[in-house]
Structure formats: C-alpha cells, structure tokens
Amino acid sequence: MRDITHITPIVTATSGGVALLSVIIRLISTETHPALDDIFAVAAMVSALPMGILEFVMAADGFGKDIWNIPAEKIYRIVKVRTMVVAGVSDADEQQFTWLTEIFYFMAIAFTKLSFLFFCLRIFPRKELRLVVHALVGITVAYGLSFIIACIFNCTPVSYIWTSWDGEHTGTCINFHVFAWVHAAINIALDVMIIGVPIPELLRLSLSTKKKVYIIMMFSLGAL
C-alpha cells in the first residue's frame, strides 16, 4: 500500500513560500507606487495561492495513495481539484487532469509573463523594442484567455471532468493529453521569446563586459 501524500505539501510549501517571500520583498523595495509589472506579479501570486491551498486539501483527501484505498466521494473531489491517475479503474495511462488548480495555473502563468513584459516596457524606451513587447503582451493575453476558457469547458457537461472516472456518467471531453502538450509547446516558445526580448537591449548598454554578463545572467535566469 503506497502512500506519498506528504510530498505534495512539502513541495507546495517550499516553492510557494519562496514565491510569496519574493513578491513581498519586491513590493517592499518599491520606492514609489507599484508599477504595472508589480501589480501583475501580485496577480500571479494571488492566482497561485488558491492552487497551493488546494494542494493541501488534495493531499488530505488521499492524493498520493493508490485509488483503490480512497473512498469514492474523495476521489470525485481529488479529480475535481487536481490531476488524478485512474489506475485500476480505467486505462492505467488515462489521466483525469485538473480543473480548479489548472484554471489557477493558467492564470498564474499568464500574469507572470505579463509582469516581465510590463517590466521591459517600464525600463526600455526604444520604440522598436516596445512594439515587440506590446505584440507579445497581446499574444500573452490571447494565450491566457484561450487556455483558461478551454480548461474550464474541456468536458461537456463540465461535471464530467470529475465524474468520468467511475464509468457511471456520460459526457464528452477534448483530448486533454494533446491540449496539455500544445499548451506546453506554446508556453515554452513564449518564454523563450519573452526572456530573449531584453538581451539585445542590454548588450547596447555602455557597461563593462563583466557587468553586461552579470545583467544578462540576471535576465536569463528564467530560462532555468
């Protein structure tokens, strides 16, 4: 009988704590009123908090145990809240992906991208660069809205998202495996473009090579 329910709370508390502390330090260090990039950073954090809290609820319900050791009513809630691998009930490779946490996830990802883009708009005045950043803002907004809406309504009826595992309900769903891979590809491509935006501008600065390397490393940390 496997039980790894402790892993999710540990990972969530650690990474979530670092993120929350970073946003708090960012706001404290703001000399004047928060800029748009600060506001979007807070929005990303606010979106991530419910996702993190739901991880603890999910673990308490049994996420991390074999499905046959969990009462049916808790399975419904786990699937509603978080990714659930339905082994022993349907195809072992079939996954019922998240609903609530995925919605918050898509929101947090989009807000994080927008925070970085508006930071670039705040510090870089060159017109050509700003046009590129504005275009990326539009793409990011469209990307965020599209995936949030698709995630909310990925099954018809919506409740089929968390009831399909039992074989007692009827409904239709999009292929969420394909959906997840498409999102991952677009997400990574957008990240590469967004992180790469300030690099040429930084190389134009009248700084020593050593300082340029430090600044580029700072902006490129997101690539990790």
Short mmCIF file of C-alpha atoms in Angstrom, two decimals:
data_model
loop_
_atom_site.label_atom_id
_atom_site.label_comp_id
_atom_site.label_asym_id
_atom_site.label_seq_id
_atom_site.Cartn_x
_atom_site.Cartn_y
_atom_site.Cartn_z
CA MET A 1 0.00 0.00 0.00
CA ARG A 2 1.74 3.12 -1.25
CA ASP A 3 1.39 6.48 0.49
CA ILE A 4 3.31 9.52 -0.72
CA THR A 5 0.72 12.09 0.36
CA HIS A 6 3.43 14.05 2.20
CA ILE A 7 5.31 15.02 -0.99
CA THR A 8 2.75 17.48 -2.37
CA PRO A 9 2.50 19.63 0.82
CA ILE A 10 6.31 19.76 1.14
CA VAL A 11 6.88 20.84 -2.46
CA THR A 12 3.97 23.31 -2.35
CA ALA A 13 5.02 24.87 0.96
CA THR A 14 8.67 25.21 -0.11
CA SER A 15 8.22 26.61 -3.61
CA GLY A 16 5.12 28.61 -2.67
CA GLY A 17 6.90 30.11 0.33
CA VAL A 18 9.84 31.25 -1.80
CA ALA A 19 7.46 32.78 -4.36
CA LEU A 20 5.42 34.60 -1.72
CA LEU A 21 8.56 35.93 0.00
CA SER A 22 9.93 37.14 -3.35
CA VAL A 23 6.74 39.07 -4.16
CA ILE A 24 6.67 40.62 -0.66
CA ILE A 25 10.32 41.73 -0.97
CA ARG A 26 9.56 43.13 -4.41
CA LEU A 27 6.70 45.26 -3.04
CA ILE A 28 8.71 46.42 -0.01
CA SER A 29 11.58 47.52 -2.27
CA THR A 30 9.24 49.57 -4.49
CA GLU A 31 10.26 53.18 -3.96
CA THR A 32 7.01 54.77 -5.16
CA HIS A 33 3.61 53.36 -6.09
CA PRO A 34 3.67 49.82 -7.53
CA ALA A 35 4.06 49.81 -11.30
CA LEU A 36 2.04 47.62 -13.67
CA ASP A 37 4.69 44.91 -13.60
CA ASP A 38 4.45 44.81 -9.78
CA ILE A 39 0.66 44.57 -9.97
CA PHE A 40 0.84 41.63 -12.39
CA ALA A 41 3.39 39.92 -10.12
CA VAL A 42 0.89 40.24 -7.25
CA ALA A 43 -1.90 38.96 -9.55
CA ALA A 44 0.23 35.92 -10.37
CA MET A 45 0.78 35.29 -6.66
CA VAL A 46 -2.92 35.72 -5.87
CA SER A 47 -3.74 33.21 -8.62
CA ALA A 48 -1.18 30.74 -7.30
CA LEU A 49 -2.34 30.89 -3.66
CA PRO A 50 -5.68 29.05 -4.17
CA MET A 51 -3.80 26.47 -6.26
CA GLY A 52 -1.34 25.94 -3.41
CA ILE A 53 -4.08 25.72 -0.78
CA LEU A 54 -5.99 23.18 -2.86
CA GLU A 55 -2.83 21.03 -2.98
CA PHE A 56 -3.10 20.59 0.80
CA VAL A 57 -6.82 19.75 0.52
CA MET A 58 -5.99 17.21 -2.17
CA ALA A 59 -3.28 15.58 -0.05
CA ALA A 60 -5.62 15.37 2.94
CA ASP A 61 -8.18 13.59 0.73
CA GLY A 62 -5.62 10.97 -0.29
CA PHE A 63 -3.78 12.23 -3.36
CA GLY A 64 -0.62 10.14 -3.29
CA LYS A 65 -2.33 6.86 -2.42
CA ASP A 66 -3.50 4.08 -4.73
CA ILE A 67 -7.01 4.85 -5.92
CA TRP A 68 -8.48 1.62 -4.52
CA ASN A 69 -7.55 2.80 -0.99
CA ILE A 70 -9.55 6.05 -1.29
CA PRO A 71 -13.32 6.38 -0.67
CA ALA A 72 -15.29 7.22 -3.83
CA GLU A 73 -16.53 10.59 -2.54
CA LYS A 74 -12.92 11.72 -2.03
CA ILE A 75 -11.89 10.53 -5.48
CA TYR A 76 -14.51 12.84 -7.01
CA ARG A 77 -13.10 15.78 -5.07
CA ILE A 78 -9.46 14.95 -5.83
CA VAL A 79 -10.19 14.71 -9.56
CA LYS A 80 -12.14 17.96 -9.35
CA VAL A 81 -9.23 19.65 -7.65
CA ARG A 82 -6.14 18.06 -9.10
CA THR A 83 -4.60 15.67 -11.64
CA MET A 84 -5.67 12.10 -10.94
CA VAL A 85 -4.16 8.97 -12.48
CA VAL A 86 -7.00 6.49 -12.65
CA ALA A 87 -5.10 3.23 -12.29
CA GLY A 88 -7.15 0.09 -11.67
CA VAL A 89 -10.41 1.77 -12.67
CA SER A 90 -9.81 2.58 -16.32
CA ASP A 91 -6.79 2.52 -18.59
CA ALA A 92 -3.70 2.82 -16.37
CA ASP A 93 -2.33 5.56 -18.64
CA GLU A 94 -5.54 7.58 -18.61
CA GLN A 95 -5.26 10.80 -16.66
CA GLN A 96 -8.07 13.00 -15.42
CA PHE A 97 -6.42 16.35 -15.45
CA THR A 98 -7.06 19.13 -13.07
CA TRP A 99 -9.92 21.57 -13.22
CA LEU A 100 -9.68 24.10 -10.44
CA THR A 101 -5.91 24.05 -10.00
CA GLU A 102 -5.33 24.08 -13.77
CA ILE A 103 -7.51 27.18 -14.13
CA PHE A 104 -5.48 28.96 -11.44
CA TYR A 105 -2.30 27.61 -13.04
CA PHE A 106 -3.08 29.10 -16.45
CA MET A 107 -3.91 32.43 -14.79
CA ALA A 108 -0.67 32.48 -12.79
CA ILE A 109 1.43 31.60 -15.84
CA ALA A 110 -0.12 34.38 -17.96
CA PHE A 111 0.19 37.00 -15.19
CA THR A 112 3.86 36.07 -14.66
CA LYS A 113 4.62 36.61 -18.35
CA LEU A 114 2.76 39.94 -18.33
CA SER A 115 4.71 41.07 -15.27
CA PHE A 116 8.01 40.54 -17.08
CA LEU A 117 6.76 42.22 -20.26
CA PHE A 118 5.48 45.32 -18.45
CA PHE A 119 8.80 45.48 -16.60
CA CYS A 120 10.51 45.67 -20.01
CA LEU A 121 8.12 48.45 -21.07
CA ARG A 122 8.95 50.37 -17.90
CA ILE A 123 12.73 50.34 -18.31
CA PHE A 124 13.35 50.23 -22.08
CA PRO A 125 12.40 53.36 -24.08
CA ARG A 126 13.41 52.29 -27.61
CA LYS A 127 10.37 52.36 -29.91
CA GLU A 128 11.19 49.20 -31.90
CA LEU A 129 11.61 47.16 -28.74
CA ARG A 130 8.40 48.50 -27.24
CA LEU A 131 6.47 47.49 -30.37
CA VAL A 132 7.76 43.92 -29.98
CA VAL A 133 6.85 43.90 -26.28
CA HIS A 134 3.34 45.25 -26.98
CA ALA A 135 2.86 42.49 -29.56
CA LEU A 136 3.96 39.89 -27.00
CA VAL A 137 1.55 41.39 -24.45
CA GLY A 138 -1.31 40.89 -26.92
CA ILE A 139 -0.21 37.32 -27.68
CA THR A 140 0.11 36.53 -23.97
CA VAL A 141 -3.37 37.87 -23.18
CA ALA A 142 -4.86 35.82 -26.04
CA TYR A 143 -2.87 32.77 -24.92
CA GLY A 144 -4.04 33.10 -21.31
CA LEU A 145 -7.71 33.63 -22.11
CA SER A 146 -7.79 30.81 -24.68
CA PHE A 147 -6.35 28.18 -22.38
CA ILE A 148 -8.35 29.29 -19.32
CA ILE A 149 -11.64 29.07 -21.25
CA ALA A 150 -10.66 25.77 -22.88
CA CYS A 151 -9.70 24.35 -19.49
CA ILE A 152 -12.98 25.40 -17.84
CA PHE A 153 -15.09 23.81 -20.59
CA ASN A 154 -12.88 20.87 -21.59
CA CYS A 155 -15.74 18.44 -20.87
CA THR A 156 -19.48 18.61 -21.58
CA PRO A 157 -21.09 18.74 -19.09
CA VAL A 158 -18.35 20.38 -17.00
CA SER A 159 -19.05 18.00 -14.10
CA TYR A 160 -17.93 15.11 -16.34
CA ILE A 161 -14.35 16.29 -15.69
CA TRP A 162 -14.50 14.83 -12.19
CA THR A 163 -17.15 12.12 -12.66
CA SER A 164 -15.89 10.36 -15.81
CA TRP A 165 -13.60 8.03 -13.84
CA ASP A 166 -16.46 5.97 -12.37
CA GLY A 167 -17.99 4.82 -15.68
CA GLU A 168 -21.47 5.73 -14.41
CA HIS A 169 -21.79 9.13 -16.10
CA THR A 170 -21.92 10.19 -19.73
CA GLY A 171 -20.29 13.13 -21.46
CA THR A 172 -17.65 14.15 -23.95
CA CYS A 173 -14.20 15.69 -23.45
CA ILE A 174 -11.47 17.14 -25.59
CA ASN A 175 -8.23 15.17 -25.79
CA PHE A 176 -6.57 16.71 -22.75
CA HIS A 177 -3.26 14.97 -23.44
CA VAL A 178 -2.99 16.86 -26.75
CA PHE A 179 -4.27 20.03 -25.06
CA ALA A 180 -1.55 19.78 -22.39
CA TRP A 181 1.22 19.20 -24.95
CA VAL A 182 0.04 22.12 -27.10
CA HIS A 183 -0.02 24.37 -24.03
CA ALA A 184 3.47 23.24 -23.03
CA ALA A 185 4.85 23.97 -26.50
CA ILE A 186 3.28 27.44 -26.71
CA ASN A 187 4.24 28.20 -23.11
CA ILE A 188 7.91 27.34 -23.68
CA ALA A 189 8.04 29.19 -27.03
CA LEU A 190 6.55 32.30 -25.41
CA ASP A 191 9.00 32.07 -22.51
CA VAL A 192 11.96 31.90 -24.88
CA MET A 193 10.73 34.96 -26.82
CA ILE A 194 9.90 36.96 -23.68
CA ILE A 195 13.17 36.18 -21.90
CA GLY A 196 15.10 36.95 -25.09
CA VAL A 197 13.49 40.38 -25.62
CA PRO A 198 15.79 42.43 -23.33
CA ILE A 199 19.06 40.67 -24.24
CA PRO A 200 19.88 42.77 -27.38
CA GLU A 201 18.96 45.92 -25.47
CA LEU A 202 21.26 45.02 -22.61
CA LEU A 203 24.15 44.46 -24.99
CA ARG A 204 23.74 48.08 -26.16
CA LEU A 205 24.42 49.44 -22.67
CA SER A 206 27.69 51.28 -22.06
CA LEU A 207 28.94 48.90 -19.41
CA SER A 208 31.98 46.76 -18.90
CA THR A 209 31.86 43.25 -20.32
CA LYS A 210 31.75 41.85 -16.79
CA LYS A 211 28.69 43.93 -15.86
CA LYS A 212 26.96 43.04 -19.13
CA VAL A 213 27.49 39.35 -18.39
CA TYR A 214 26.02 39.78 -14.89
CA ILE A 215 22.96 41.62 -16.21
CA ILE A 216 22.36 39.10 -19.00
CA MET A 217 22.67 36.27 -16.47
CA MET A 218 20.12 38.00 -14.26
CA PHE A 219 17.60 38.36 -17.11
CA SER A 220 18.28 34.85 -18.36
CA LEU A 221 17.65 33.15 -15.02
CA GLY A 222 14.08 32.47 -16.09
CA ALA A 223 15.43 30.07 -18.72
CA LEU A 224 16.22 27.67 -15.88
#
